[in-house]
Amino acid sequence: MAPFTTTTWADFPQGLNARTEMHWPNQSDLAHELQDLTSMDLDRCSMLISASLTGNPIVLTWNSGTEQTTTTVIVTALHVHPSNASANRIRVQYWGFGHDIWLPKIISASFPELTLTNVDTEAIA
């Protein structure tokens, strides 16, 4: 697929985070480039970029040594360096601490299921 823009990961040497301003054509181009650099499919790459730009929670499964870890995290930064694959990582926070996860170790990404409940505001007051 031809890119929508000329945006590449080289345009974001400091990575992406919730303060990065970006439009959907740029996100699409970065997702395609990220797909080429990782084992994730295009949908998962788009989810990861969206989560890093919005600060919304995302459910990640990754290899953490001898086991797989699945948990809901907040992605605080996404760093992709096409010329240095070992630097491709995300910074996540959950349960009060943060750490890096290398992109090649991510197995799956999804948005958490949400249940919305109407709250009786009169009962609260």
PDB file of C-alpha atoms in Angstrom:
ATOM      1  CA  MET A   1       0.000   0.000   0.000  1.00  0.00           C
ATOM      2  CA  ALA A   2       1.278   3.456  -0.869  1.00  0.00           C
ATOM      3  CA  PRO A   3       1.830   5.738   2.118  1.00  0.00           C
ATOM      4  CA  PHE A   4      -0.622   8.551   2.792  1.00  0.00           C
ATOM      5  CA  THR A   5       2.131  10.955   3.844  1.00  0.00           C
ATOM      6  CA  THR A   6       5.910  11.180   3.982  1.00  0.00           C
ATOM      7  CA  THR A   7       5.886  10.549   7.750  1.00  0.00           C
ATOM      8  CA  THR A   8       8.341   7.911   8.998  1.00  0.00           C
ATOM      9  CA  TRP A   9       9.602   6.854  12.418  1.00  0.00           C
ATOM     10  CA  ALA A  10      12.743   8.901  11.736  1.00  0.00           C
ATOM     11  CA  ASP A  11      10.534  11.989  12.216  1.00  0.00           C
ATOM     12  CA  PHE A  12      10.053  11.014  15.888  1.00  0.00           C
ATOM     13  CA  PRO A  13      13.516  10.431  17.393  1.00  0.00           C
ATOM     14  CA  GLN A  14      12.112  11.008  20.903  1.00  0.00           C
ATOM     15  CA  GLY A  15       9.323   8.461  20.348  1.00  0.00           C
ATOM     16  CA  LEU A  16       5.559   8.883  20.650  1.00  0.00           C
ATOM     17  CA  ASN A  17       3.607   9.696  23.780  1.00  0.00           C
ATOM     18  CA  ALA A  18       0.333  11.348  24.825  1.00  0.00           C
ATOM     19  CA  ARG A  19       1.770  14.803  24.065  1.00  0.00           C
ATOM     20  CA  THR A  20       2.532  13.920  20.430  1.00  0.00           C
ATOM     21  CA  GLU A  21       0.088  15.512  18.007  1.00  0.00           C
ATOM     22  CA  MET A  22      -0.739  13.324  15.028  1.00  0.00           C
ATOM     23  CA  HIS A  23      -3.459  12.810  12.409  1.00  0.00           C
ATOM     24  CA  TRP A  24      -4.779   9.455  11.202  1.00  0.00           C
ATOM     25  CA  PRO A  25      -2.871   9.388   7.859  1.00  0.00           C
ATOM     26  CA  ASN A  26       0.398   9.728   9.775  1.00  0.00           C
ATOM     27  CA  GLN A  27      -0.683   7.026  12.244  1.00  0.00           C
ATOM     28  CA  SER A  28      -1.510   4.708   9.349  1.00  0.00           C
ATOM     29  CA  ASP A  29       1.893   5.209   7.739  1.00  0.00           C
ATOM     30  CA  LEU A  30       3.686   4.586  11.040  1.00  0.00           C
ATOM     31  CA  ALA A  31       1.605   1.440  11.652  1.00  0.00           C
ATOM     32  CA  HIS A  32       2.620   0.042   8.254  1.00  0.00           C
ATOM     33  CA  GLU A  33       6.268   0.796   8.965  1.00  0.00           C
ATOM     34  CA  LEU A  34       5.997  -0.705  12.466  1.00  0.00           C
ATOM     35  CA  GLN A  35       4.464  -3.865  11.000  1.00  0.00           C
ATOM     36  CA  ASP A  36       7.539  -4.282   8.800  1.00  0.00           C
ATOM     37  CA  LEU A  37       9.805  -3.999  11.863  1.00  0.00           C
ATOM     38  CA  THR A  38       7.917  -6.357  14.209  1.00  0.00           C
ATOM     39  CA  SER A  39       5.995  -9.628  14.126  1.00  0.00           C
ATOM     40  CA  MET A  40       2.684  -7.890  14.923  1.00  0.00           C
ATOM     41  CA  ASP A  41      -0.086  -7.531  12.372  1.00  0.00           C
ATOM     42  CA  LEU A  42      -1.270  -4.130  11.162  1.00  0.00           C
ATOM     43  CA  ASP A  43      -4.250  -3.950  13.546  1.00  0.00           C
ATOM     44  CA  ARG A  44      -2.058  -4.593  16.594  1.00  0.00           C
ATOM     45  CA  CYS A  45       0.461  -1.992  15.417  1.00  0.00           C
ATOM     46  CA  SER A  46      -2.334   0.562  15.018  1.00  0.00           C
ATOM     47  CA  MET A  47      -3.644  -0.265  18.505  1.00  0.00           C
ATOM     48  CA  LEU A  48      -0.213   0.187  20.026  1.00  0.00           C
ATOM     49  CA  ILE A  49       0.271   3.569  18.345  1.00  0.00           C
ATOM     50  CA  SER A  50      -3.220   4.709  19.358  1.00  0.00           C
ATOM     51  CA  ALA A  51      -2.673   3.631  22.969  1.00  0.00           C
ATOM     52  CA  SER A  52       0.634   5.498  23.155  1.00  0.00           C
ATOM     53  CA  LEU A  53      -0.895   8.690  21.730  1.00  0.00           C
ATOM     54  CA  THR A  54      -4.030   8.697  23.911  1.00  0.00           C
ATOM     55  CA  GLY A  55      -2.851   7.191  27.169  1.00  0.00           C
ATOM     56  CA  ASN A  56      -5.731   4.691  27.055  1.00  0.00           C
ATOM     57  CA  PRO A  57      -5.149   1.268  28.615  1.00  0.00           C
ATOM     58  CA  ILE A  58      -4.232  -1.677  26.419  1.00  0.00           C
ATOM     59  CA  VAL A  59      -3.971  -5.396  27.214  1.00  0.00           C
ATOM     60  CA  LEU A  60      -0.543  -6.726  26.257  1.00  0.00           C
ATOM     61  CA  THR A  61       0.842 -10.246  26.232  1.00  0.00           C
ATOM     62  CA  TRP A  62       4.609 -10.541  26.000  1.00  0.00           C
ATOM     63  CA  ASN A  63       7.400 -13.018  26.633  1.00  0.00           C
ATOM     64  CA  SER A  64       9.105 -12.144  29.891  1.00  0.00           C
ATOM     65  CA  GLY A  65      11.938 -14.602  30.130  1.00  0.00           C
ATOM     66  CA  THR A  66      10.592 -18.065  30.879  1.00  0.00           C
ATOM     67  CA  GLU A  67       6.890 -17.168  30.908  1.00  0.00           C
ATOM     68  CA  GLN A  68       4.263 -15.111  29.136  1.00  0.00           C
ATOM     69  CA  THR A  69       2.803 -12.110  30.921  1.00  0.00           C
ATOM     70  CA  THR A  70      -0.638 -10.693  30.145  1.00  0.00           C
ATOM     71  CA  THR A  71      -1.784  -7.513  31.847  1.00  0.00           C
ATOM     72  CA  THR A  72      -3.476  -4.195  31.214  1.00  0.00           C
ATOM     73  CA  VAL A  73      -0.935  -1.397  30.901  1.00  0.00           C
ATOM     74  CA  ILE A  74      -0.666   2.275  30.037  1.00  0.00           C
ATOM     75  CA  VAL A  75       1.856   2.861  27.252  1.00  0.00           C
ATOM     76  CA  THR A  76       3.726   6.024  28.209  1.00  0.00           C
ATOM     77  CA  ALA A  77       6.162   6.014  25.279  1.00  0.00           C
ATOM     78  CA  LEU A  78       6.742   4.156  22.020  1.00  0.00           C
ATOM     79  CA  HIS A  79      10.266   4.209  20.592  1.00  0.00           C
ATOM     80  CA  VAL A  80      10.974   2.862  17.106  1.00  0.00           C
ATOM     81  CA  HIS A  81      14.358   3.179  15.414  1.00  0.00           C
ATOM     82  CA  PRO A  82      14.386   1.505  11.978  1.00  0.00           C
ATOM     83  CA  SER A  83      18.180   1.546  11.812  1.00  0.00           C
ATOM     84  CA  ASN A  84      18.601  -0.040  15.276  1.00  0.00           C
ATOM     85  CA  ALA A  85      16.129  -2.863  15.916  1.00  0.00           C
ATOM     86  CA  SER A  86      17.432  -3.473  19.437  1.00  0.00           C
ATOM     87  CA  ALA A  87      16.175  -0.009  20.459  1.00  0.00           C
ATOM     88  CA  ASN A  88      12.544  -0.713  19.475  1.00  0.00           C
ATOM     89  CA  ARG A  89      10.602  -0.686  22.732  1.00  0.00           C
ATOM     90  CA  ILE A  90       7.639   0.673  24.628  1.00  0.00           C
ATOM     91  CA  ARG A  91       7.556   2.126  28.120  1.00  0.00           C
ATOM     92  CA  VAL A  92       4.604   0.828  30.142  1.00  0.00           C
ATOM     93  CA  GLN A  93       3.170   1.527  33.574  1.00  0.00           C
ATOM     94  CA  TYR A  94       0.911  -0.654  35.693  1.00  0.00           C
ATOM     95  CA  TRP A  95       0.412  -1.328  39.387  1.00  0.00           C
ATOM     96  CA  GLY A  96       2.494   1.691  40.323  1.00  0.00           C
ATOM     97  CA  PHE A  97       5.708   0.921  38.474  1.00  0.00           C
ATOM     98  CA  GLY A  98       7.028   1.128  34.941  1.00  0.00           C
ATOM     99  CA  HIS A  99       9.453  -0.710  32.706  1.00  0.00           C
ATOM    100  CA  ASP A 100      10.382  -1.217  29.056  1.00  0.00           C
ATOM    101  CA  ILE A 101       9.105  -4.040  26.853  1.00  0.00           C
ATOM    102  CA  TRP A 102      11.004  -4.792  23.662  1.00  0.00           C
ATOM    103  CA  LEU A 103       8.672  -4.772  20.640  1.00  0.00           C
ATOM    104  CA  PRO A 104       9.803  -8.198  19.321  1.00  0.00           C
ATOM    105  CA  LYS A 105       8.701  -9.772  22.635  1.00  0.00           C
ATOM    106  CA  ILE A 106       5.084  -8.578  22.297  1.00  0.00           C
ATOM    107  CA  ILE A 107       2.798 -11.461  21.329  1.00  0.00           C
ATOM    108  CA  SER A 108      -0.577  -9.735  21.272  1.00  0.00           C
ATOM    109  CA  ALA A 109      -2.263  -6.417  21.949  1.00  0.00           C
ATOM    110  CA  SER A 110      -5.946  -5.635  22.421  1.00  0.00           C
ATOM    111  CA  PHE A 111      -8.144  -3.047  24.007  1.00  0.00           C
ATOM    112  CA  PRO A 112      -9.742  -4.115  27.310  1.00  0.00           C
ATOM    113  CA  GLU A 113     -13.430  -4.910  27.374  1.00  0.00           C
ATOM    114  CA  LEU A 114     -15.404  -2.196  29.114  1.00  0.00           C
ATOM    115  CA  THR A 115     -18.781  -2.329  30.773  1.00  0.00           C
ATOM    116  CA  LEU A 116     -20.570   0.973  31.140  1.00  0.00           C
ATOM    117  CA  THR A 117     -23.069   1.336  33.957  1.00  0.00           C
ATOM    118  CA  ASN A 118     -25.553   4.140  34.359  1.00  0.00           C
ATOM    119  CA  VAL A 119     -25.114   5.818  37.712  1.00  0.00           C
ATOM    120  CA  ASP A 120     -28.123   7.234  39.518  1.00  0.00           C
ATOM    121  CA  THR A 121     -26.825  10.737  40.238  1.00  0.00           C
ATOM    122  CA  GLU A 122     -29.761  11.501  42.541  1.00  0.00           C
ATOM    123  CA  ALA A 123     -28.809   8.616  44.819  1.00  0.00           C
ATOM    124  CA  ILE A 124     -25.251   9.945  45.074  1.00  0.00           C
ATOM    125  CA  ALA A 125     -26.251  13.488  46.021  1.00  0.00           C
TER     126      ALA A 125
END
